[in-house]
Short mmCIF file of C-alpha atoms in Angstrom, two decimals:
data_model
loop_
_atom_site.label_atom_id
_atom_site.label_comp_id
_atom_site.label_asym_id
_atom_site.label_seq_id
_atom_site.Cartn_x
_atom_site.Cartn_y
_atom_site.Cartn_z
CA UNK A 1223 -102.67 -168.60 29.19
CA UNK A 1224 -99.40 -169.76 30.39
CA UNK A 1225 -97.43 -167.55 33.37
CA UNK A 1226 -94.03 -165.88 33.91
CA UNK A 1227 -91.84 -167.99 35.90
CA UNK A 1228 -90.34 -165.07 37.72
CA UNK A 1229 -93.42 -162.53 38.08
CA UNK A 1230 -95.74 -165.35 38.23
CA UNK A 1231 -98.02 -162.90 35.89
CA UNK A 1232 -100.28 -164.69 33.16
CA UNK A 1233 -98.51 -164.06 29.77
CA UNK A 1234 -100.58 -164.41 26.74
CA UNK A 1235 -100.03 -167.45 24.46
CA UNK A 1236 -100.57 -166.25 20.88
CA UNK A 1237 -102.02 -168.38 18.54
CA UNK A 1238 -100.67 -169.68 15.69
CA UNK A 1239 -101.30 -168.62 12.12
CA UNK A 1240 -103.36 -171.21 10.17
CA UNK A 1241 -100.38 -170.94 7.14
CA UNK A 1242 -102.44 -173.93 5.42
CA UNK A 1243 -105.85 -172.69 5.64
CA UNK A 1244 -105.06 -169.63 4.60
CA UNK A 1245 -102.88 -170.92 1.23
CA UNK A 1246 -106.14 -172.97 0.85
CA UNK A 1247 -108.24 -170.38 0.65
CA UNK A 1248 -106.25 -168.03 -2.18
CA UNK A 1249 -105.89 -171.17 -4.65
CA UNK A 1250 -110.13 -171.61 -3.84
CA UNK A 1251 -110.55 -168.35 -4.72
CA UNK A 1252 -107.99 -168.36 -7.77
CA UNK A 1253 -109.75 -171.75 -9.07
CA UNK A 1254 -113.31 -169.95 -8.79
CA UNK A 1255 -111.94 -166.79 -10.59
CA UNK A 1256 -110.98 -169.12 -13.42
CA UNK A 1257 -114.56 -170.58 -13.32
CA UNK A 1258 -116.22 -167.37 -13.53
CA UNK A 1259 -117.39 -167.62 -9.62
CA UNK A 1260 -117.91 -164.16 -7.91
CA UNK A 1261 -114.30 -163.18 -6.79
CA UNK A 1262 -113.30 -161.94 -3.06
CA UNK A 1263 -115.78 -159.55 -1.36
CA UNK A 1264 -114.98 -155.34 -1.06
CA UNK A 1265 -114.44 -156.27 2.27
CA UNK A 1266 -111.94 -158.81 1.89
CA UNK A 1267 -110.41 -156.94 -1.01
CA UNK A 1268 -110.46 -154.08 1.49
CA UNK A 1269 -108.62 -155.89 4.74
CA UNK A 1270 -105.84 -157.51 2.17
CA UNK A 1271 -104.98 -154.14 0.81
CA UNK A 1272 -103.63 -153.50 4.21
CA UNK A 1273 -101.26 -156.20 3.93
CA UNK A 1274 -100.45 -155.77 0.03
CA UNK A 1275 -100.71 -153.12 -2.23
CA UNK A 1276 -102.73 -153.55 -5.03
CA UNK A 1277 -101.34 -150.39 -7.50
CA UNK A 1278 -98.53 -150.84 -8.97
CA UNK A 1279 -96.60 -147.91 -7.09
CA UNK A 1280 -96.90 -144.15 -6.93
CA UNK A 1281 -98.70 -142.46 -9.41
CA UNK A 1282 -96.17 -140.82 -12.25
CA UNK A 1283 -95.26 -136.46 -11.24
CA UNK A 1284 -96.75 -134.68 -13.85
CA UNK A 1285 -96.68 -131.94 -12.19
CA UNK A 1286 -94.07 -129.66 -13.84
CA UNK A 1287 -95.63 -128.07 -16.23
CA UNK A 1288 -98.71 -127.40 -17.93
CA UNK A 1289 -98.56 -130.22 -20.94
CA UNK A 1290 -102.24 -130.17 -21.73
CA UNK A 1291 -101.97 -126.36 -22.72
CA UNK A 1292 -98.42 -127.20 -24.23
CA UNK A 1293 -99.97 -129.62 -26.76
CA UNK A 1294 -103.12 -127.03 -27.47
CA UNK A 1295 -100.19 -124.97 -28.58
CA UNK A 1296 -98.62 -127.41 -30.83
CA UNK A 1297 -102.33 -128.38 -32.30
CA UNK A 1298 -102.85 -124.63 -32.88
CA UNK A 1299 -99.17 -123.96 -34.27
CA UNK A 1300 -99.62 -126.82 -36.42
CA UNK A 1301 -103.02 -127.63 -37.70
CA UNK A 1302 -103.41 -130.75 -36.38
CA UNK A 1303 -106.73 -132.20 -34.24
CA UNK A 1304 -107.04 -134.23 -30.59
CA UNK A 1305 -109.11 -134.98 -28.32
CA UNK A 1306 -109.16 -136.68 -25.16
CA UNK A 1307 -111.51 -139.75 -23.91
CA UNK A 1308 -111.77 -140.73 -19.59
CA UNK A 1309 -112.14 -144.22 -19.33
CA UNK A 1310 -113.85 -145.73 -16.77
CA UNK A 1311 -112.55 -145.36 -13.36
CA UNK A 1312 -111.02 -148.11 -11.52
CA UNK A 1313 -112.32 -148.20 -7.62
CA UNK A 1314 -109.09 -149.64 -5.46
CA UNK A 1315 -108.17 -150.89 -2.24
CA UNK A 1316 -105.44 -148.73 -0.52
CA UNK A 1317 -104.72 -148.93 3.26
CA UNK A 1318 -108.37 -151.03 3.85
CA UNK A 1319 -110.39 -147.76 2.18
CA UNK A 1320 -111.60 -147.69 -1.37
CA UNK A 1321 -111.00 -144.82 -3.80
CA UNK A 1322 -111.67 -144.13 -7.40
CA UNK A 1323 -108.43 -143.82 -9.82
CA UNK A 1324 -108.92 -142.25 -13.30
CA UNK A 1325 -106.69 -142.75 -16.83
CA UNK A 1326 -107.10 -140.36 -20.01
CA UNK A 1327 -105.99 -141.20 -23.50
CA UNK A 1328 -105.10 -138.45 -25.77
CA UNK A 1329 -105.74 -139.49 -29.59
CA UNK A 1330 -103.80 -137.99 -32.20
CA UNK A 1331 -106.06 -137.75 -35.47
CA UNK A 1332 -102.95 -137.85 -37.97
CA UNK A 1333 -101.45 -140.21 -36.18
CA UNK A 1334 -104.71 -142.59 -35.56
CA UNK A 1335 -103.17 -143.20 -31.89
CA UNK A 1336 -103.75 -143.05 -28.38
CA UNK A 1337 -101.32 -142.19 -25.38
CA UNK A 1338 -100.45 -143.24 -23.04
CA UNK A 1339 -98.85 -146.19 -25.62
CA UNK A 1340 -95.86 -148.63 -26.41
CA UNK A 1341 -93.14 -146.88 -25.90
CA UNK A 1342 -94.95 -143.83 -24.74
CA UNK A 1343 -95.61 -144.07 -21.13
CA UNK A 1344 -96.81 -147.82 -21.22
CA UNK A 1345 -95.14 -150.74 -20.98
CA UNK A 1346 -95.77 -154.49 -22.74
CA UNK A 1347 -98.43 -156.02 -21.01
CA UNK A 1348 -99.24 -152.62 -18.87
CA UNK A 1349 -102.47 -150.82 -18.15
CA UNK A 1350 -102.21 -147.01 -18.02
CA UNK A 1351 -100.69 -145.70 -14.64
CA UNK A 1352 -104.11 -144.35 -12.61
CA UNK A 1353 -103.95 -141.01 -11.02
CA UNK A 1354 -106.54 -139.73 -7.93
CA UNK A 1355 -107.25 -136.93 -9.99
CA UNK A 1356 -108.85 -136.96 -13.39
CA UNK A 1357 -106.78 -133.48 -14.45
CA UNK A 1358 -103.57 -135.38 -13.92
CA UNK A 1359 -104.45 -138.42 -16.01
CA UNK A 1360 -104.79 -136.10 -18.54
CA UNK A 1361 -101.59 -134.67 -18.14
CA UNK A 1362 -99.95 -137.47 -18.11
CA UNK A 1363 -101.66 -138.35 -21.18
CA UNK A 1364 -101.03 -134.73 -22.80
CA UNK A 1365 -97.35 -135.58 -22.21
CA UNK A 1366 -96.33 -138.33 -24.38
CA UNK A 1367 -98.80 -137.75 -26.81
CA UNK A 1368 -96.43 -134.23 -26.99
CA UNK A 1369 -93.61 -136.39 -27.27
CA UNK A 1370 -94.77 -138.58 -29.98
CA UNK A 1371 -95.74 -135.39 -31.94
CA UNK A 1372 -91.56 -134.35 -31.66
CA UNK A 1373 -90.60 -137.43 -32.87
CA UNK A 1374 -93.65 -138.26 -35.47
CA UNK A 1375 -94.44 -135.00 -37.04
CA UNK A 1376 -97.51 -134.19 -38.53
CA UNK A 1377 -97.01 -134.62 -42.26
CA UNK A 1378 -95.89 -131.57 -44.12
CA UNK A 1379 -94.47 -129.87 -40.65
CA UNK A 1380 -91.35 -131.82 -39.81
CA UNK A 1381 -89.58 -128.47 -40.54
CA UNK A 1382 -92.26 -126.50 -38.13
CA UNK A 1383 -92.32 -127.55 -34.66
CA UNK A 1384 -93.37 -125.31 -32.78
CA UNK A 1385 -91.31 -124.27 -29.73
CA UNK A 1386 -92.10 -125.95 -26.62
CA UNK A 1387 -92.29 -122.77 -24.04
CA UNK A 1388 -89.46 -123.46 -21.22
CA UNK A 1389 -91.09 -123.57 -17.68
CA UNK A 1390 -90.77 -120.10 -16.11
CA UNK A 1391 -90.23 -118.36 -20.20
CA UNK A 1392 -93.71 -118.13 -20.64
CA UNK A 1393 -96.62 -117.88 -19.46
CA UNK A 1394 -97.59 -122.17 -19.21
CA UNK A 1395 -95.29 -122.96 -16.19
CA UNK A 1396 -96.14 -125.65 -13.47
CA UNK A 1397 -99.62 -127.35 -13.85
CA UNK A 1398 -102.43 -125.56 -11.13
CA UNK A 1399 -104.23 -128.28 -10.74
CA UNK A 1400 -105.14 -129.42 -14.04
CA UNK A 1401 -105.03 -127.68 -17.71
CA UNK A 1402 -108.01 -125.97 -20.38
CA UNK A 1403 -109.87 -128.73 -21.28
CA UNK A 1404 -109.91 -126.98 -24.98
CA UNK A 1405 -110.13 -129.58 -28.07
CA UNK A 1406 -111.73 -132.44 -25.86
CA UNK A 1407 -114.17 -134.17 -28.44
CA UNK A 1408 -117.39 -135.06 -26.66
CA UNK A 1409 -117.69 -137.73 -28.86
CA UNK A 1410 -116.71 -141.55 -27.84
CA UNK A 1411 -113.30 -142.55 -29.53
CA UNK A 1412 -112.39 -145.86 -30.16
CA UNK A 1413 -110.69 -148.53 -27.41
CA UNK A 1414 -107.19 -147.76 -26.38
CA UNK A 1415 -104.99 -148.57 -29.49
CA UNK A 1416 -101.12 -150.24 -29.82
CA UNK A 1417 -98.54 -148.10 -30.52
CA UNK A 1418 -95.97 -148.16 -32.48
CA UNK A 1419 -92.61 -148.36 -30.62
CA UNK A 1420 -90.28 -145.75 -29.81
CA UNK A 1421 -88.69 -144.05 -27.62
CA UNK A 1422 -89.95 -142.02 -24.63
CA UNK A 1423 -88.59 -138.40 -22.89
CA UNK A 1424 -86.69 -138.67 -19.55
CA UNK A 1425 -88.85 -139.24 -17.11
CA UNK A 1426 -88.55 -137.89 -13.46
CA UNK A 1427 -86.49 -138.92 -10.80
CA UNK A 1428 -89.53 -140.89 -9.36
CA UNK A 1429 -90.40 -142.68 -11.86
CA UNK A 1430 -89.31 -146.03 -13.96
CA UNK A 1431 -86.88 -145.10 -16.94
CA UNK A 1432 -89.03 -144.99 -20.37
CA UNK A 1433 -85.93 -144.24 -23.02
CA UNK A 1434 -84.85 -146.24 -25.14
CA UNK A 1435 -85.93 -149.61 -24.33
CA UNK A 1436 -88.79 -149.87 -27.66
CA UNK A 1437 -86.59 -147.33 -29.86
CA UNK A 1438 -86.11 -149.55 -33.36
CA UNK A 1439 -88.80 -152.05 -32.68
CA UNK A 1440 -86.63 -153.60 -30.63
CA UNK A 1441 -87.82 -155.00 -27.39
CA UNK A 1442 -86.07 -154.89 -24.33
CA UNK A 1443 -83.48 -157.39 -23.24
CA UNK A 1444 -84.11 -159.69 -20.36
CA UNK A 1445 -82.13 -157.40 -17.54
CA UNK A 1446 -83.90 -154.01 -18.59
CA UNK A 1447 -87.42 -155.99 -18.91
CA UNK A 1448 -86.42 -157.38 -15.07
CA UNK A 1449 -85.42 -153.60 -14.29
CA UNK A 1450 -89.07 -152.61 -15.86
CA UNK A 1451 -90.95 -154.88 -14.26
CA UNK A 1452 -89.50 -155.00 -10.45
CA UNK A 1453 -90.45 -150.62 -10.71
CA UNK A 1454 -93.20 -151.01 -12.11
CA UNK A 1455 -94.21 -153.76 -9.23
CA UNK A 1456 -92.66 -151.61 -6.64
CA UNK A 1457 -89.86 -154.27 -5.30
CA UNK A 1458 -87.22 -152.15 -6.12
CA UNK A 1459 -84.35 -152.58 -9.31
CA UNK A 1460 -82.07 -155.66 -8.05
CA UNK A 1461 -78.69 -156.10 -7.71
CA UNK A 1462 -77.08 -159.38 -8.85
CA UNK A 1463 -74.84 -161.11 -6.79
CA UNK A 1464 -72.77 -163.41 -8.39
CA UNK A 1465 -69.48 -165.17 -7.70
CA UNK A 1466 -67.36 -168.55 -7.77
CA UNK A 1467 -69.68 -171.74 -6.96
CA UNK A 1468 -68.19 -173.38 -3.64
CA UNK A 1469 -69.12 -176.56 -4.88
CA UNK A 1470 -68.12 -176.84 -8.41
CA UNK A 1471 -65.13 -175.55 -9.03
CA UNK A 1472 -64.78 -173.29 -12.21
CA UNK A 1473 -68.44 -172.44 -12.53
CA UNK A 1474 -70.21 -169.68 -10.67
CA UNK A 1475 -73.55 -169.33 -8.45
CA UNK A 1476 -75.61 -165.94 -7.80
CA UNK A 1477 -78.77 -164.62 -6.60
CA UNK A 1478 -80.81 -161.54 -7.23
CA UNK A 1479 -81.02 -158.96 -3.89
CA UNK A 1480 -83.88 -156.34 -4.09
CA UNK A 1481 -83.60 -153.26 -2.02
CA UNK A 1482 -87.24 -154.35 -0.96
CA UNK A 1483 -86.47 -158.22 -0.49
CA UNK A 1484 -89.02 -158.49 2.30
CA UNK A 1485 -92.19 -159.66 -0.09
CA UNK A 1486 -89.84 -162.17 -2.63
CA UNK A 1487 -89.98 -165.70 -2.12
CA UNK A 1488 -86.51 -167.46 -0.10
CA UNK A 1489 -84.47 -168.89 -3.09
CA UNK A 1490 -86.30 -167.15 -5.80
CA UNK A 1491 -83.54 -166.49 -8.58
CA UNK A 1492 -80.74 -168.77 -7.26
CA UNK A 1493 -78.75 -170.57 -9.92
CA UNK A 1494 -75.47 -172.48 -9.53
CA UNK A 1495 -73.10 -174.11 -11.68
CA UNK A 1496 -73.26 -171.85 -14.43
CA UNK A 1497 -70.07 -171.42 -16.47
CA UNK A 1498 -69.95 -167.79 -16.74
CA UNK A 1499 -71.14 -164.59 -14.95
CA UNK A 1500 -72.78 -163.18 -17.80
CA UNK A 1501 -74.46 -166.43 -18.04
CA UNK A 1502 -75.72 -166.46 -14.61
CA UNK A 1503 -76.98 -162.74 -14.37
CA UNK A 1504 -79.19 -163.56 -17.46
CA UNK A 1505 -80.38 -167.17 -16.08
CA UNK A 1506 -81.48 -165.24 -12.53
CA UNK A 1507 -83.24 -162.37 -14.76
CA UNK A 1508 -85.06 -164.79 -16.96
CA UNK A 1509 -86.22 -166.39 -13.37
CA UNK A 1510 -87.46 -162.97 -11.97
CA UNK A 1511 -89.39 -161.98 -15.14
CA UNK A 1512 -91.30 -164.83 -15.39
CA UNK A 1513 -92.26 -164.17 -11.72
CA UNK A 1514 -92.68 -160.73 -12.18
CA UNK A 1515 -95.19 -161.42 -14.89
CA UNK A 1516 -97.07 -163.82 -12.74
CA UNK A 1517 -97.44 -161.23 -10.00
CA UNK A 1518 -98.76 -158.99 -12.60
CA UNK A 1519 -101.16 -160.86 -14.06
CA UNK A 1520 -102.49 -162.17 -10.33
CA UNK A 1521 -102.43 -158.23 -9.36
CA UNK A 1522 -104.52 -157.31 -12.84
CA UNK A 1523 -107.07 -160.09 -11.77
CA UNK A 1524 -107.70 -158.63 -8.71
CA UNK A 1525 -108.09 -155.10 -9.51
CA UNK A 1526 -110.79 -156.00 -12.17
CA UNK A 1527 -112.60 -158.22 -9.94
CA UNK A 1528 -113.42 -154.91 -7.87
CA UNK A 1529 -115.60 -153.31 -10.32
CA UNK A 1530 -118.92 -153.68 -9.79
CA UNK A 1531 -121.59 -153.06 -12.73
CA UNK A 1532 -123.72 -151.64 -10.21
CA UNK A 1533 -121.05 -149.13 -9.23
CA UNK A 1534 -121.71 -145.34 -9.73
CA UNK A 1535 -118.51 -143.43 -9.86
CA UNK A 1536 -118.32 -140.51 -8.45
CA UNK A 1537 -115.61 -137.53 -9.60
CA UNK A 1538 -112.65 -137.12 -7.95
CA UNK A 1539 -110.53 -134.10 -8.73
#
C-alpha cells in the first residue's frame, strides 16, 4: 500500500487487470464450444451479463393496439384459419439475474407460413425478438402475420379486406395485457418456416426500420444491412466520416462513428487512400458488417449455451 506524500495517509495501490489471462480464457472457452465441451457456467454467464448485454436490445412496443383480436377479425371476415405455436423459452442473463424470454409464431394456413418472417419482423440471419411476456410475443407475432395478410390476400378475397378498426373507432384499442387466445391450435405446428420477402409496416419510433429493405426479393445493400445490424446489436446507426486523405493527395480516408462507440474496437472501419467518397463509405460498411455478423454469431452461441435440458420453465406473463 503505498502513502500520500502530503497526508502521509496509506493510499490503496490497485491492481492491475490480468488483460492476457483474461483474453486467454474467452478463446479456451470459444475452442471448447467448438469441441462440444460444456460452455461457461450460469454463474459466469450471470457475472458477464453485467458487463455485456446478451439481447439484442429492447424488446419491440407492441403495445398499441390489440393485433391478436385484429387478425381474429380478419380470419372471421375472411374465412381463412391460424393458429399460434410458443416455442421454447430462452432463460437469459440481464444485469447478473436470469429470466425467461418467450417468442410466438403465428402460421397462416393459406399461406403455409409463419411470422415473425423475412421481411416480416425478422431479419437474415435473426432469431425472433423475445419478449418477458408470453401475451406480447404473440402480439408481435399477430402483427406481421396481419400485415402479410394486406399484402398476400387470401385467394379469392383480394377485393375483401376487411377493415382494420382504427385505435379509439372501435371497440379493439390498446392491448390490456395480452389478446383472446381464440383460434390457437393445440396441436404442434411445424419448425419456424422462411418467408418469402417483402416488405414490412412502419414500425415504431423505438424500433429498427423494417420497410422496404426485402420488397422485390431484393436484399439489402451493404449501408442499410450495416444500419440493420448496428440496431439490431444495440451500437447505435453510424455516421461516416469521410474526407481528403492527408497523405495521398487526391484520394480520401474515413471512419465509421457510432453514437455508442464505447464497446467498438480502436481503428475498426478505417480505410485510406480510396479514390472516391462513395467508395470509401461502402469499403468502411463492408468492414462493419462483417464484424457485426461476427458479434452476432458469438452473441447466438452464448445465449444457446444457457439452456439447460434439465431446465423447467416456468410462465412468465
Amino acid at each position: 500500500m503505498g502513502r500520500d506524500n502530503k497526508q502521509g495517509v496509506p493510499v490503496p495501490v490497485p491492481v492491475p487487470v490480468p488483460w492476457d489471462r483474461l483474453k486467454a480464457w474467452i478463446e479456451a472457452q470459444e475452442v471448447g464450444e467448438q469441441l462440444g465441451h460444456p460452455s461457461i457456467t450460469k454463474e459466469q454467464a450471470a457475472a458477464l451479463s453485467r458487463l455485456v448485454d446478451f439481447l439484442d436490445g429492447p424488446e419491440p412496443d407492441v403495445s398499441d393496439r390489440d393485433y391478436v383480436s385484429l387478425l381474429m377479425h380478419q380470419a372471421q371476415h375472411r374465412n381463412f384459419h391460424h393458429h399460434y405455436q410458443e416455442l421454447e423459452p430462452v432463460d437469459v442473463p440481464v444485469d447478473g439475474v436470469f429470466s425467461l424470454r418467450w417468442r410466438t409464431v403465428c402460421f397462416l394456413t393459406y399461406a403455409d407460413k409463419g411470422f415473425p418472417c423475412l421481411g416480416h419482423g425478422l431479419y437474415q440471419g435473426q432469431d425472433p425478438p423475445l419478449f418477458k411476456s408470453k401475451k406480447m410475443s404473440k402480439q408481435y407475432a399477430a402483427k406481421y402475420a396481419l400485415a402479410y395478410i394486406h399484402s398476400h390476400p387470401p385467394p379469392g378475397n383480394a377485393s375483401s379486406i376487411a377493415p382494420t378498426p382504427a385505435s379509439g373507432g372501435a371497440p379493439l384499442g390498446p392491448v390490456p395485457g395480452g389478446g383472446s387466445d381464440a383460434g390457437i391450435s393445440p396441436s404442434p405446428s411445424a419448425p419456424l418456416p422462411g418467408g418469402v420477402p417483402v416488405a414490412s409496416p412502419s414500425p415504431s419510433p423505438s424500433t429498427t426500420p423494417e420497410s422496404g429493405f426485402y420488397a422485390d426479393g431484393r436484399l439489402p445493400s451493404v449501408l442499410e444491412q450495416v444500419s440493420l445490424e448496428a440496431n439490431r446489436l444495440n451500437f447505435g446507426c453510424p455516421k461516416y466520416d469521410i474526407g481528403p486523405d492527408p497523405n495521398q493527395p487526391g484520394c480520401f480516408a474515413g471512419k465509421p462513428i457510432f453514437p455508442n462507440g464505447g464497446r467498438i474496437p480502436p481503428n475498426l472501419g478505417y480505410v485510406s487512400g480510396v479514390s472516391t467518397k462513395g467508395q470509401a463509405k461502402e469499403l468502411i460498411a463492408e468492414e462493419l458488417l462483417r464484424f457485426f455478423k461476427d458479434q452476432f454469431k458469438i452473441r447466438q452461441d452464448i445465449v444457446a449455451s444457457f439452456r439447460e435440458p434439465g431446465d423447467s420453465p416456468v410462465e412468465n406473463e
